[in-house]
Short mmCIF file of C-alpha atoms and ligand atoms in Angstrom, two decimals:
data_model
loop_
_atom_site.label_atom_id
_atom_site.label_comp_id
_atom_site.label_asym_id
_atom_site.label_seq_id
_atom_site.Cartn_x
_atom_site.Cartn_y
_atom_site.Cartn_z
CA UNK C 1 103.31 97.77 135.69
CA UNK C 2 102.22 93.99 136.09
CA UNK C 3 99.24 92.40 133.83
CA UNK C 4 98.21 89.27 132.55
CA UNK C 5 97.92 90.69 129.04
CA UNK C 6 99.74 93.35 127.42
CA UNK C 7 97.43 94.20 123.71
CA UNK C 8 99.46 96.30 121.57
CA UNK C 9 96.90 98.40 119.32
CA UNK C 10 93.78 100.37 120.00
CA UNK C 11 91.83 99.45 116.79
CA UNK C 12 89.06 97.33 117.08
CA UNK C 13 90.76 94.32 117.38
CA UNK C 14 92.91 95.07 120.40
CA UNK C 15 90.20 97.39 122.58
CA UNK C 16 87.69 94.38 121.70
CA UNK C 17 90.26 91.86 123.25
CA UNK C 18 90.40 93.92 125.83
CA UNK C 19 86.82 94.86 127.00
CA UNK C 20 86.03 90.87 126.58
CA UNK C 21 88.70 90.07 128.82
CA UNK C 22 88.05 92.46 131.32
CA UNK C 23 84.37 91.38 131.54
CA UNK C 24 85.67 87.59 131.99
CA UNK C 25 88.25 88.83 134.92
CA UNK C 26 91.37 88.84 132.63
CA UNK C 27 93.97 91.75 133.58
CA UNK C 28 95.13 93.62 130.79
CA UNK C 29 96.68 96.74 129.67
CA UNK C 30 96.15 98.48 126.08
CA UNK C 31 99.19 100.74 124.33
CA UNK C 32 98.10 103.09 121.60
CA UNK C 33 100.65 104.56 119.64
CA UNK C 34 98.37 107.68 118.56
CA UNK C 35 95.99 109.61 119.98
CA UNK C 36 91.69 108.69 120.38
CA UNK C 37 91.19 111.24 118.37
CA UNK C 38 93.57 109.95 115.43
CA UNK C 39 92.27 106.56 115.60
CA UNK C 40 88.38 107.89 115.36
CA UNK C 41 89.67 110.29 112.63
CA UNK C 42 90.53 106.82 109.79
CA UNK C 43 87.32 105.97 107.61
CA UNK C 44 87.80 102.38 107.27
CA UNK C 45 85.02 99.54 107.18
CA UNK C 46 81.05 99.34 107.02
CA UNK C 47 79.95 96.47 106.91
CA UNK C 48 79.48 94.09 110.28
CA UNK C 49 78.86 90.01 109.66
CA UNK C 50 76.38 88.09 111.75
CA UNK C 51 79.25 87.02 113.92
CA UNK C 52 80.92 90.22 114.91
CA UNK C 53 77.53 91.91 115.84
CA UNK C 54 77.04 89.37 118.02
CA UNK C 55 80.82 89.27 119.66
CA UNK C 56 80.10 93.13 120.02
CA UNK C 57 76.74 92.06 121.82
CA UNK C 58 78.78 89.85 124.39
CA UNK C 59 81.32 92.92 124.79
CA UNK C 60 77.98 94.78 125.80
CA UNK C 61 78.94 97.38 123.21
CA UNK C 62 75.88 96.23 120.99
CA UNK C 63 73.46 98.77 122.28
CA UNK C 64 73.80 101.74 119.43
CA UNK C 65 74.44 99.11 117.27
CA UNK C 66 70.99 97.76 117.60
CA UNK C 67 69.44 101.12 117.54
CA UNK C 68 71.13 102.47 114.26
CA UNK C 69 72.74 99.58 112.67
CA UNK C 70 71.32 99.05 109.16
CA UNK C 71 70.15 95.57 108.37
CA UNK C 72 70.98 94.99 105.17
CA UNK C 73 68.98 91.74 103.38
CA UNK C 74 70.91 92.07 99.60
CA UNK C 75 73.06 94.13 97.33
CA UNK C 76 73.22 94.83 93.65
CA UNK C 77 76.04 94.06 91.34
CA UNK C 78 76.00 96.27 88.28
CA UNK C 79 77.61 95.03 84.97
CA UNK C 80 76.74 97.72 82.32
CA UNK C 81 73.56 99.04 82.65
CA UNK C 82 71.83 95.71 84.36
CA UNK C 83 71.51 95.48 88.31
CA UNK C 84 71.21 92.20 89.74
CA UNK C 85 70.27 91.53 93.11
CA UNK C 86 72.09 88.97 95.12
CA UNK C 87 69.55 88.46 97.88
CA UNK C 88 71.57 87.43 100.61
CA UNK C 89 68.61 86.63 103.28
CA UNK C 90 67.09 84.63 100.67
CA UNK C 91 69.89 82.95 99.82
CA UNK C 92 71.17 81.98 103.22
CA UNK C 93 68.68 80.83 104.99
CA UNK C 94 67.77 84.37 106.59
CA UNK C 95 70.79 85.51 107.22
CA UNK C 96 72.19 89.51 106.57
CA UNK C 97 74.73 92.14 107.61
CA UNK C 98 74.57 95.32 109.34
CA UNK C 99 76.01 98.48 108.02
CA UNK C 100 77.54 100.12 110.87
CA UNK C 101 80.97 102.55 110.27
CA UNK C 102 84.22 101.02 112.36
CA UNK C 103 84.40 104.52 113.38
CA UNK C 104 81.33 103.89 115.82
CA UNK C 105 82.47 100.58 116.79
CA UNK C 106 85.72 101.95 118.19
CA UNK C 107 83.71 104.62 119.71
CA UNK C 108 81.59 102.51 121.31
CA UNK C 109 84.30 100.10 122.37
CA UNK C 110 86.55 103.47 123.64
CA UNK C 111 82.98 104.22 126.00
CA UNK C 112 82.84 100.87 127.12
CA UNK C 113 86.72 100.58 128.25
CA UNK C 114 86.27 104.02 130.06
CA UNK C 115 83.12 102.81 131.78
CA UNK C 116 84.99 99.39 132.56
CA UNK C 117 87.95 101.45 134.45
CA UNK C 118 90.25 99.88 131.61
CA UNK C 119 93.66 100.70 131.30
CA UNK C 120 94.37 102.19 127.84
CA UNK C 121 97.65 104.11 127.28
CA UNK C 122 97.15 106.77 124.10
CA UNK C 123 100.51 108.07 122.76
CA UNK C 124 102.89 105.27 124.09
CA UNK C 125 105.79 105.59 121.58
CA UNK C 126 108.44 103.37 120.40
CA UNK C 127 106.48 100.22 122.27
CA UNK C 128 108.94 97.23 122.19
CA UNK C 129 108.64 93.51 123.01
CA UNK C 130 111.03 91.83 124.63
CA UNK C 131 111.25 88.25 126.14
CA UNK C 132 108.92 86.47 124.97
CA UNK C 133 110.23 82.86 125.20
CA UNK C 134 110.77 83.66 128.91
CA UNK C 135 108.46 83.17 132.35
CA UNK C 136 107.42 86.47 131.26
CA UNK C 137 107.16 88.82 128.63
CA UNK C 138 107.92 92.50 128.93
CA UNK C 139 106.46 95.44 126.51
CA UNK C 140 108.25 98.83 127.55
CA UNK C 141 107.86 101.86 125.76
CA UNK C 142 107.98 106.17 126.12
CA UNK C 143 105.03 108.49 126.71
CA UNK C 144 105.76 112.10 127.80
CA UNK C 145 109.39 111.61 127.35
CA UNK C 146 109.38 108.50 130.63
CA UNK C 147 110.47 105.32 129.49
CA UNK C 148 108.13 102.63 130.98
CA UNK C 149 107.78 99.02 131.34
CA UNK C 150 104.55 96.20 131.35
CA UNK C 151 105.62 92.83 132.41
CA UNK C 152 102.74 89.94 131.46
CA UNK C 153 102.06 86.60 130.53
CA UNK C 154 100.79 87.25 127.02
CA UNK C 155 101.36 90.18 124.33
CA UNK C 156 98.37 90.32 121.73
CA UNK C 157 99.90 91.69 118.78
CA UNK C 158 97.02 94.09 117.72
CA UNK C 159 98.78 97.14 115.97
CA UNK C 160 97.75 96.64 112.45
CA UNK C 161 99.96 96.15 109.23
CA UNK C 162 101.96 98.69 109.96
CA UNK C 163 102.57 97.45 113.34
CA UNK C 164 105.50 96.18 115.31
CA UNK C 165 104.43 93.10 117.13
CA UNK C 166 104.60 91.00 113.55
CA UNK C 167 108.26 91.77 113.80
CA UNK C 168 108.83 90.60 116.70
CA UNK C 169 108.30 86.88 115.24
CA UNK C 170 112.35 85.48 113.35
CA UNK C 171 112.47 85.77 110.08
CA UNK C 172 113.20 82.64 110.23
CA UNK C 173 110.03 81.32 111.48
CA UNK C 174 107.78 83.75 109.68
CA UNK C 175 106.10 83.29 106.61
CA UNK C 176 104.54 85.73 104.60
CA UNK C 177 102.21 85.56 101.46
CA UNK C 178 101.44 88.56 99.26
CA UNK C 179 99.77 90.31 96.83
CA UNK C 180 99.37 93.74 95.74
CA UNK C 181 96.77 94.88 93.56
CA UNK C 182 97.60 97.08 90.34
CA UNK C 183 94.85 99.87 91.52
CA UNK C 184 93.81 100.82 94.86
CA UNK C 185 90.20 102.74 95.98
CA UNK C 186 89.52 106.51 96.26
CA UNK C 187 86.82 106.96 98.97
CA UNK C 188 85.07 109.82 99.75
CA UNK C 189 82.30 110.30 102.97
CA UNK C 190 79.94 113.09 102.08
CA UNK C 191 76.65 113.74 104.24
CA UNK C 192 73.95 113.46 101.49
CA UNK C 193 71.35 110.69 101.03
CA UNK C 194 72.80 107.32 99.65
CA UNK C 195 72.20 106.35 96.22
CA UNK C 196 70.15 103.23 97.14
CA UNK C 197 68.80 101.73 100.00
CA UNK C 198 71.49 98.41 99.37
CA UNK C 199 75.02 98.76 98.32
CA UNK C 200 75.78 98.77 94.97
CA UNK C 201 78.99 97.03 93.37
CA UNK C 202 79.79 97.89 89.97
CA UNK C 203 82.29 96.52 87.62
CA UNK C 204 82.62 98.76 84.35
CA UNK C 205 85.03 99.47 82.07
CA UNK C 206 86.30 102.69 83.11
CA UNK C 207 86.50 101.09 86.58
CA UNK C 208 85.18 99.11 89.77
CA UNK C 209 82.72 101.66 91.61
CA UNK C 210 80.86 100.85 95.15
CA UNK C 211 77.97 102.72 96.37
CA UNK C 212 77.85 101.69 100.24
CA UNK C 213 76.34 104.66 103.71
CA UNK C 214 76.92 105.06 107.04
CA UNK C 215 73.30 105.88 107.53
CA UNK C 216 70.25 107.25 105.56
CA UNK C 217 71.67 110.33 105.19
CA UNK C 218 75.96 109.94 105.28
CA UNK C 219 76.97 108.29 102.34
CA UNK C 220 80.38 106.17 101.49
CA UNK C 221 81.40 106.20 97.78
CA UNK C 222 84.83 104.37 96.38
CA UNK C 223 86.12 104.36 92.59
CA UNK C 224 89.06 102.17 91.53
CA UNK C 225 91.96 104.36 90.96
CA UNK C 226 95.54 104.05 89.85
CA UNK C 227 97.24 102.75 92.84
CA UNK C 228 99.82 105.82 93.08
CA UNK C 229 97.38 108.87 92.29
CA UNK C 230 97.69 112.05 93.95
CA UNK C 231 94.84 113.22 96.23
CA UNK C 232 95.05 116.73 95.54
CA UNK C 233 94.10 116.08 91.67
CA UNK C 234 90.58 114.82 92.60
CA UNK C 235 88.48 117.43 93.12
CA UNK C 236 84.52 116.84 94.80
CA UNK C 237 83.20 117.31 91.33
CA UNK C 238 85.30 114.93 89.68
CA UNK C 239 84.99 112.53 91.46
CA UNK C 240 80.91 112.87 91.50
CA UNK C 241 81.34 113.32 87.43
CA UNK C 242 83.41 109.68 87.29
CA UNK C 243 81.02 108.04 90.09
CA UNK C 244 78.00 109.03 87.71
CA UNK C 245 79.72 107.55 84.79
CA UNK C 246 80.56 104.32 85.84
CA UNK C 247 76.59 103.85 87.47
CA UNK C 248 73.74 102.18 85.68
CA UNK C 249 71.70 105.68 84.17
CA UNK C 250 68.80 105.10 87.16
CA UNK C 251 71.43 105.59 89.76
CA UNK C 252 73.66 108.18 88.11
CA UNK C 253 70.37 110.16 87.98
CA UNK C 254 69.35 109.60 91.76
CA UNK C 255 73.12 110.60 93.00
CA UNK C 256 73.12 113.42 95.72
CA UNK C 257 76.62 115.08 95.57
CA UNK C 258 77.82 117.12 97.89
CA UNK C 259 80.98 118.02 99.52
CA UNK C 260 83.35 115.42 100.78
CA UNK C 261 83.94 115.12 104.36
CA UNK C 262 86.56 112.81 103.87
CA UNK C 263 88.41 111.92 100.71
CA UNK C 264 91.64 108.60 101.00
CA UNK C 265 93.10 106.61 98.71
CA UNK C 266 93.51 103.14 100.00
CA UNK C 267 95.72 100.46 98.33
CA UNK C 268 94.53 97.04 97.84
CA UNK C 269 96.73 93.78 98.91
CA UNK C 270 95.77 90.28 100.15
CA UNK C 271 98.53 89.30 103.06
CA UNK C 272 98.72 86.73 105.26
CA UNK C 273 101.46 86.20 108.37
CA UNK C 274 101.95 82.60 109.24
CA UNK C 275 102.36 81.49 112.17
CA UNK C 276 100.20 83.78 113.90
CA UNK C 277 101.83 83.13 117.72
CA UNK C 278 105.39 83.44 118.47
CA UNK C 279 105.79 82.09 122.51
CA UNK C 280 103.66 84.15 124.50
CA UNK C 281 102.99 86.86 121.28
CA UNK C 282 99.54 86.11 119.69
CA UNK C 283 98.55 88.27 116.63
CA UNK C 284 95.17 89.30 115.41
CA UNK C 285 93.54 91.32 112.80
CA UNK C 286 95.40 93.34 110.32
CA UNK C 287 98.61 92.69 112.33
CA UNK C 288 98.25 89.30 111.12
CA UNK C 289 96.41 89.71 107.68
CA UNK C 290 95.16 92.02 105.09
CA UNK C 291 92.17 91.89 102.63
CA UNK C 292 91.39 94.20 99.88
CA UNK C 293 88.11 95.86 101.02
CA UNK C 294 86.20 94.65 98.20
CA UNK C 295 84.68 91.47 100.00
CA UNK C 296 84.06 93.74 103.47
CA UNK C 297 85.76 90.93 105.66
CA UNK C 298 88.72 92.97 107.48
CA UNK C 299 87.14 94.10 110.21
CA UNK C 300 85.04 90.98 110.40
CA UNK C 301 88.27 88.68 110.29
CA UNK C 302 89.54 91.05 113.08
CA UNK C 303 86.40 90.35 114.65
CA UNK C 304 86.61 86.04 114.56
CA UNK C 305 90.51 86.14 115.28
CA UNK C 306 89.45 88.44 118.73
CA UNK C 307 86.73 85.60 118.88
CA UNK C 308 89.14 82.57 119.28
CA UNK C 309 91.91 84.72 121.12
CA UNK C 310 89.87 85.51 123.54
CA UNK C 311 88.76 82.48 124.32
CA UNK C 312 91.77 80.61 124.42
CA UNK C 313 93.01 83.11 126.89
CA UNK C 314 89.87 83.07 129.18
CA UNK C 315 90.11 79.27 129.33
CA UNK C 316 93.97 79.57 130.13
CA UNK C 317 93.05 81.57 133.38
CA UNK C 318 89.53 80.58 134.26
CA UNK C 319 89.84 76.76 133.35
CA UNK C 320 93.78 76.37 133.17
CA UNK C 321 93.68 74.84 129.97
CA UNK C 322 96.16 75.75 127.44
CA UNK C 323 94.72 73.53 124.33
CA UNK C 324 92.49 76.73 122.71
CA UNK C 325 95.88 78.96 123.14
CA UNK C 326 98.14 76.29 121.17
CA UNK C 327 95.82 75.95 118.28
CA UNK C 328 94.84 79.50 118.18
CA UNK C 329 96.98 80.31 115.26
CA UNK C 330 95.94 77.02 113.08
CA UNK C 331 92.54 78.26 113.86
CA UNK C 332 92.22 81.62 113.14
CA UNK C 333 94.11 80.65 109.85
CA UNK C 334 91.57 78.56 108.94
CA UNK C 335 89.22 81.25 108.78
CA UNK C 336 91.51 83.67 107.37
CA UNK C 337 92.96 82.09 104.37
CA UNK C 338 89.04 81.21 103.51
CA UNK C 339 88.28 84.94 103.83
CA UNK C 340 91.13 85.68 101.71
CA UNK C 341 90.01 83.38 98.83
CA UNK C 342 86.83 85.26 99.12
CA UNK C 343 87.72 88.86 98.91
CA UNK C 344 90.68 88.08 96.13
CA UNK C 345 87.85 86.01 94.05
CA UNK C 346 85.52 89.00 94.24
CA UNK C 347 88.05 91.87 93.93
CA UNK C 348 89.28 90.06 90.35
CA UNK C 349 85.77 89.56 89.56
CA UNK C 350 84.84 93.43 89.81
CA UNK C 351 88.06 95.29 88.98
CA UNK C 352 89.39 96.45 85.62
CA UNK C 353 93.03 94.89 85.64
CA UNK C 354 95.14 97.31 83.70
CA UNK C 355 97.36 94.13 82.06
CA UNK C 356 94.48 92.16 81.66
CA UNK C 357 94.91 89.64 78.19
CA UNK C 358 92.18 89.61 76.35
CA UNK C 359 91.30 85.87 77.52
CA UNK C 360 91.22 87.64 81.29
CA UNK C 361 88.62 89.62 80.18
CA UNK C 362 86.70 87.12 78.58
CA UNK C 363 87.46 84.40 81.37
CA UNK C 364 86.25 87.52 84.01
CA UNK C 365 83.21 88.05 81.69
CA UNK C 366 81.52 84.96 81.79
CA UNK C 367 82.51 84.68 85.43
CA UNK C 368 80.02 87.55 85.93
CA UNK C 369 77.56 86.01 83.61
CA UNK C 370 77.91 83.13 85.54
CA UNK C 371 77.75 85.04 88.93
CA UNK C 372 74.79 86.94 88.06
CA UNK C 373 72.67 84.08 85.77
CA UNK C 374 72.96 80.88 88.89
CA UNK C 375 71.88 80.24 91.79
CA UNK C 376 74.40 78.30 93.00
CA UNK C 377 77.07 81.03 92.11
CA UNK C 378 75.25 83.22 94.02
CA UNK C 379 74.44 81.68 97.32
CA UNK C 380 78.22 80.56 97.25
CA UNK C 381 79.03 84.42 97.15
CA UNK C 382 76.50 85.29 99.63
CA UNK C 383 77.33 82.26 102.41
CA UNK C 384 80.91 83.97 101.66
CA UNK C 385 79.73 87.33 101.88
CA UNK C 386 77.15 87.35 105.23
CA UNK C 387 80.37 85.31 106.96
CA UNK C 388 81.51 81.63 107.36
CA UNK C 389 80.93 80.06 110.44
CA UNK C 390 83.42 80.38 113.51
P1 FAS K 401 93.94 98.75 112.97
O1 FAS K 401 94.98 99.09 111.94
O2 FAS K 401 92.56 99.30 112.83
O3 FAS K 401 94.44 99.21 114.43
C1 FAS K 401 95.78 99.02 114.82
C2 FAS K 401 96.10 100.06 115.88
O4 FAS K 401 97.44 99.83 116.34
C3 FAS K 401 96.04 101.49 115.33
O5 FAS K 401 95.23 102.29 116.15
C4 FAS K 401 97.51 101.93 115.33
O6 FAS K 401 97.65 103.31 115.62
C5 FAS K 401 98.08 101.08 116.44
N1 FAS K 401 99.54 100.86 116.31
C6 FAS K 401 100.23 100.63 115.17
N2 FAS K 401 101.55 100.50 115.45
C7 FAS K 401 101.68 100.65 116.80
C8 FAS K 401 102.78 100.63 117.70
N3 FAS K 401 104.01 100.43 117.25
N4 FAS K 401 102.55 100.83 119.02
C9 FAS K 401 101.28 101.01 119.48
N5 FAS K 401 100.19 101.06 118.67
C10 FAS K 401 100.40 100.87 117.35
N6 FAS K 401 87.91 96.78 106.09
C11 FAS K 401 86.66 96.58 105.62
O7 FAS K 401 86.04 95.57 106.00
N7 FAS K 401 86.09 97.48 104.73
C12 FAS K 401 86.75 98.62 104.32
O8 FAS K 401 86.23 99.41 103.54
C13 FAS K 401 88.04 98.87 104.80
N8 FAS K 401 88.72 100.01 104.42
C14 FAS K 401 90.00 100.19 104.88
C15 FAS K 401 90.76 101.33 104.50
C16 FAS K 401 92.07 101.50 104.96
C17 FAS K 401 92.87 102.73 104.54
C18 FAS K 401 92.66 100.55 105.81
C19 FAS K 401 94.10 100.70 106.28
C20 FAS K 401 91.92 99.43 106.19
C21 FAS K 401 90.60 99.25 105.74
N9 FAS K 401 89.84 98.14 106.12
C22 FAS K 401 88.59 97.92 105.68
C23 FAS K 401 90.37 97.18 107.01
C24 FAS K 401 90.22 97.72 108.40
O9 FAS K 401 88.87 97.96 108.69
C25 FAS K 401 90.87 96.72 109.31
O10 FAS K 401 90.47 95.40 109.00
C26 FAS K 401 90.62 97.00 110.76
O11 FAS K 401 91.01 98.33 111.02
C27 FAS K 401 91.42 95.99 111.57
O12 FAS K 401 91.44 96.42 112.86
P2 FAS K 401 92.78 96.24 113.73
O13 FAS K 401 93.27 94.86 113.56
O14 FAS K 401 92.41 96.72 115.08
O15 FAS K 401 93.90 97.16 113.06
C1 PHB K 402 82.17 100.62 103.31
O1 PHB K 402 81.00 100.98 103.54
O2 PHB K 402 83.17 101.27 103.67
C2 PHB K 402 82.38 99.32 102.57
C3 PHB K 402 81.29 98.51 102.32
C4 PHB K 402 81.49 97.31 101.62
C5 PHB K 402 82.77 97.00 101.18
C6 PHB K 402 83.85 97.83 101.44
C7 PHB K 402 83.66 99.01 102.13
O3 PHB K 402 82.95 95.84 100.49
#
C-alpha cells in the first residue's frame, strides 16, 4: 500500500492526525495494534482545554461535544475541611474547560474516520518501521496471519508510551527525562450523580482525592494509592469509605455510591522524549511525553502536538514548505516541557509524599496557603490549568 502518511496509533492523537489530514487532502493510513473495542474500553482523561475543543471543531468532530460537553467555569481545592474556589473564568479573562470523557472523543473521531472513507487498520500486529532516512519510509506489519507493507513519506509516531515508534529513534540521539511518582491513582467510574457540580481536588493527609464526572449523572472518582497495590483488595465499599474520609464533611455527606463500572490503578510519571522527529518519523502525544493526570493536560498536550503536526504536514503538501515540519519538534517541546512544569508543580502540591521531611511538608504547606490565600498564585494556576497558548 502507498500513502503520504503512515500514523501508527489509534488513540486520539493519531485518528485526530488523521481525520485533519484527510479533510486538508493529505493521504494517510492508520495501524491499530488492538481492537475499537479495546481502545473505547480504557477510562483515561476528562477534561478538554479551550484549544483542543476547538481543534476537534476544525476536525468537524465537535458536534456532541457542543451538545453534552460540560462547561466548567472553576474548581475547588480542599485542604482539610476548607474549599476554595479557583475561579478559572474569572481569573482568565473568561476563559474555561469542558468536561468531556476521551472515551467519546475517540468515538466521535472513530465516526468521523468511517464517514470520511478513512483507512484505519485494527489488529495490525508487530508494526515495524523501517527506512526512515531514505526517499521513503516503509511501516510493514501482520494482521490475520499476512505480512503487509505501507510505503510513505512520513510515519507519525502515535502509539502511546508503550509504543514502538519512540524506538525507532538511536539511542544515541534520544534523550529521555524521567520521573516516577512514589503513588499512583485508583479510579473508579460509577453511574451515580457527581458529588459537585465542579471538580473537587483534595490534598489530605491520608491522601490526594479528586472528585471529577463524565456527565450529571456518571461520575469519575480517583484516590492516591500505593503505586504497586493490588486491584482485587479494593472493594466498591472501600473505596467509597476512604473517598468519604479524605472529603470536606459537606461532600462526604452528599456522596452517591454505587457500584463501579470501572475500577484501574494508574501510575503517575512525568516523561519527556527529546528530539521528537527522527528523519521522516514525527512523534506526538504520549509516544512522545507523559504527565501525571493531576494537572489534566495529556490529552490536551496530545491535542497541541496534533495541532502543529498537522500543520507542518499540510503546508509540506499544499504549500511545499518544509520550515513548520523542521521545527515541529522544538515546537511542540516548547509546549510540552511548560505543561510538564505544570502538572509536576500541582501533583507535589496535592499528594502526600510517603518520604516527605518534615521541611517538605511544611515547604508544601504554605505553598497551599499561598495557593489558596493570592491572587496571583491563583490565576498563575488557572492560565496553566484552562491551557497556554499554541
Ligand atoms: P494513547 O496511548 O491513547 O493511544 C496510543 C494507541 O497506540 C493505542 O490505541 C495503542 O493500542 C496503540 N499502539 C500502541 N503500540 C502500538 C503498536 N506497536 N502498533 C500499533 N498500535 C499501537 N490524561 C488526562 O488528561 N487525564 C487523565 O485522567 C488521564 N488518565 C490516564 C490514565 C491512564 C491509565 C493512562 C495510560 C493515561 C491517562 N491519561 C490521562 C493520559 C491519556 O489521556 C493520554 O494523554 C492520551 O491517551 C494520549 O493519547 P495518544 O497519544 O493517542 O496515546
Ligand atoms: C478525569 O475526569 O478523569 C480527570 C479530571 C481532571 C484531572 C484528571 C482526571 O486532573
Amino acid at each position: 500500500m502507498r500513502t503520504q502518511v503512515a500514523i501508527i496509533g489509534a488513540g486520539p492523537s493519531g485518528l485526530l492526525l488523521s481525520q485533519l489530514l484527510q479533510l486538508q487532502g493529505v493521504d494517510n493510513v492508520v495501524l491499530e495494534r488492538r481492537t475499537g473495542e479495546y481502545v473505547l474500553g480504557r477510562i483515561r482523561a476528562g477534561v478538554l482545554e479551550q484549544g483542543a475543543v476547538d481543534l476537534l471543531h476544525e476536525a468537524r468532530v465537535g458536534a456532541r461535544l457542543a451538545r453534552e460537553g460540560l462547561a466548567h467555569e472553576g474548581f475547588d481545592i480542599c485542604v482539610g475541611d476548607r474549599r476554595h474556589r479557583i475561579d478559572l473564568k474569572g481569573l482568565t479573562g473568561g476563559k474555561c474547560v469542558t468536561v468531556y470523557g476521551q472515551t467519546e472523543v475517540t468515538k466521535d473521531l472513530m465516526d468521523a474516520r468511517a464517514a470520511l472513507g478513512g483507512t484505519v487498520v485494527y489488529e495490525a500486529q508487530d508494526v515495524a518501521l523501517h527506512d526512515l532516512g531514505g526517499k521513503a519510509a516503509r511501516v510493514t506489519y501482520r494482521r490475520d496471519g499476512k505480512a503487509a507493507e505501507v510505503v510513505c513519506d512520513y510515519v507519525a509516531g502515535c502509539d502511546g508510551f508503550h509504543g514502538v515508534s519512540r524506538g525507532a529513534i538511536p539511542k544515541d540521539l534520544l534523550r529521555n527525562y524521567e520521573r516516577v511518582y512514589p503513588f499512583g491513582w485508583l479510579g473508579v467510574l460509577s453511574d451515580t450523580r457527581p458529588v459537585s457540580d465542579e471538580l473537587i481536588y483534595v490534598h489530605h493527609e491520608r491522601g490526594f482525592a479528586l472528585c471529577s464526572m463524565r456527565s450529571m449523572t456518571r461520575s469519575r472518582y480517583y484516590i492516591q494509592c500505593e503505586f504497586d497495590e493490588d486491584l482485587e483488595e479494593w472493594t466498591d465499599d472501600r473505596f467509597w469509605d476512604e473517598l468519604r474520609r479524605r472529603l470536606p464533611p459537606d461532600a462526604a455527606a452528599a456522596l452517591q455510591a454505587g457500584p463501579a463500572i470501572e475500577k484501574s490503578i494508574a501510575p503517575l510519571r512525568s516523561f519527556v522524549a527529546e528530539p521528537m522527529r527522527y528523519q521522516r518519523l514525527f512523534l506526538a502525544g504520549d509516544a512522545a511525553h507523559i504527565v501525571p493526570p493531576t494537572g489534566a493536560k495529556g490529552l490536551n498536550l496530545a491535542a497541541s502536538d496534533i495541532y502543529y503536526l498537522s500543520r507542518a504536514l499540510i503546508a509540506h503538501y499544499k504549500e511545499n514548505r518544509d520550515d513548520l515540519l523542521d521545527a515541529y519538534s522544538q515546537t511542540a517541546l516548547r509546549r510540552v516541557w511548560k505543561a510538564e512544569r505544570f502538572s509536576w508543580w500541582m501533583t507535589t502540591l496535592l499528594h502526600r509524599f510517603p518520604d516527605a521531611s518534615a521541611f517538605d511538608r511544611r515547604v508544601q504547606e504554605a505553598e497551599l496557603d499561598y495557593v489558596t490565600g493570592s491572587v496571583a498564585a491563583r490565576t498563575a494556576l488557572a492560565e496553566n490549568y484552562v491551557g497556554l497558548p499554541y
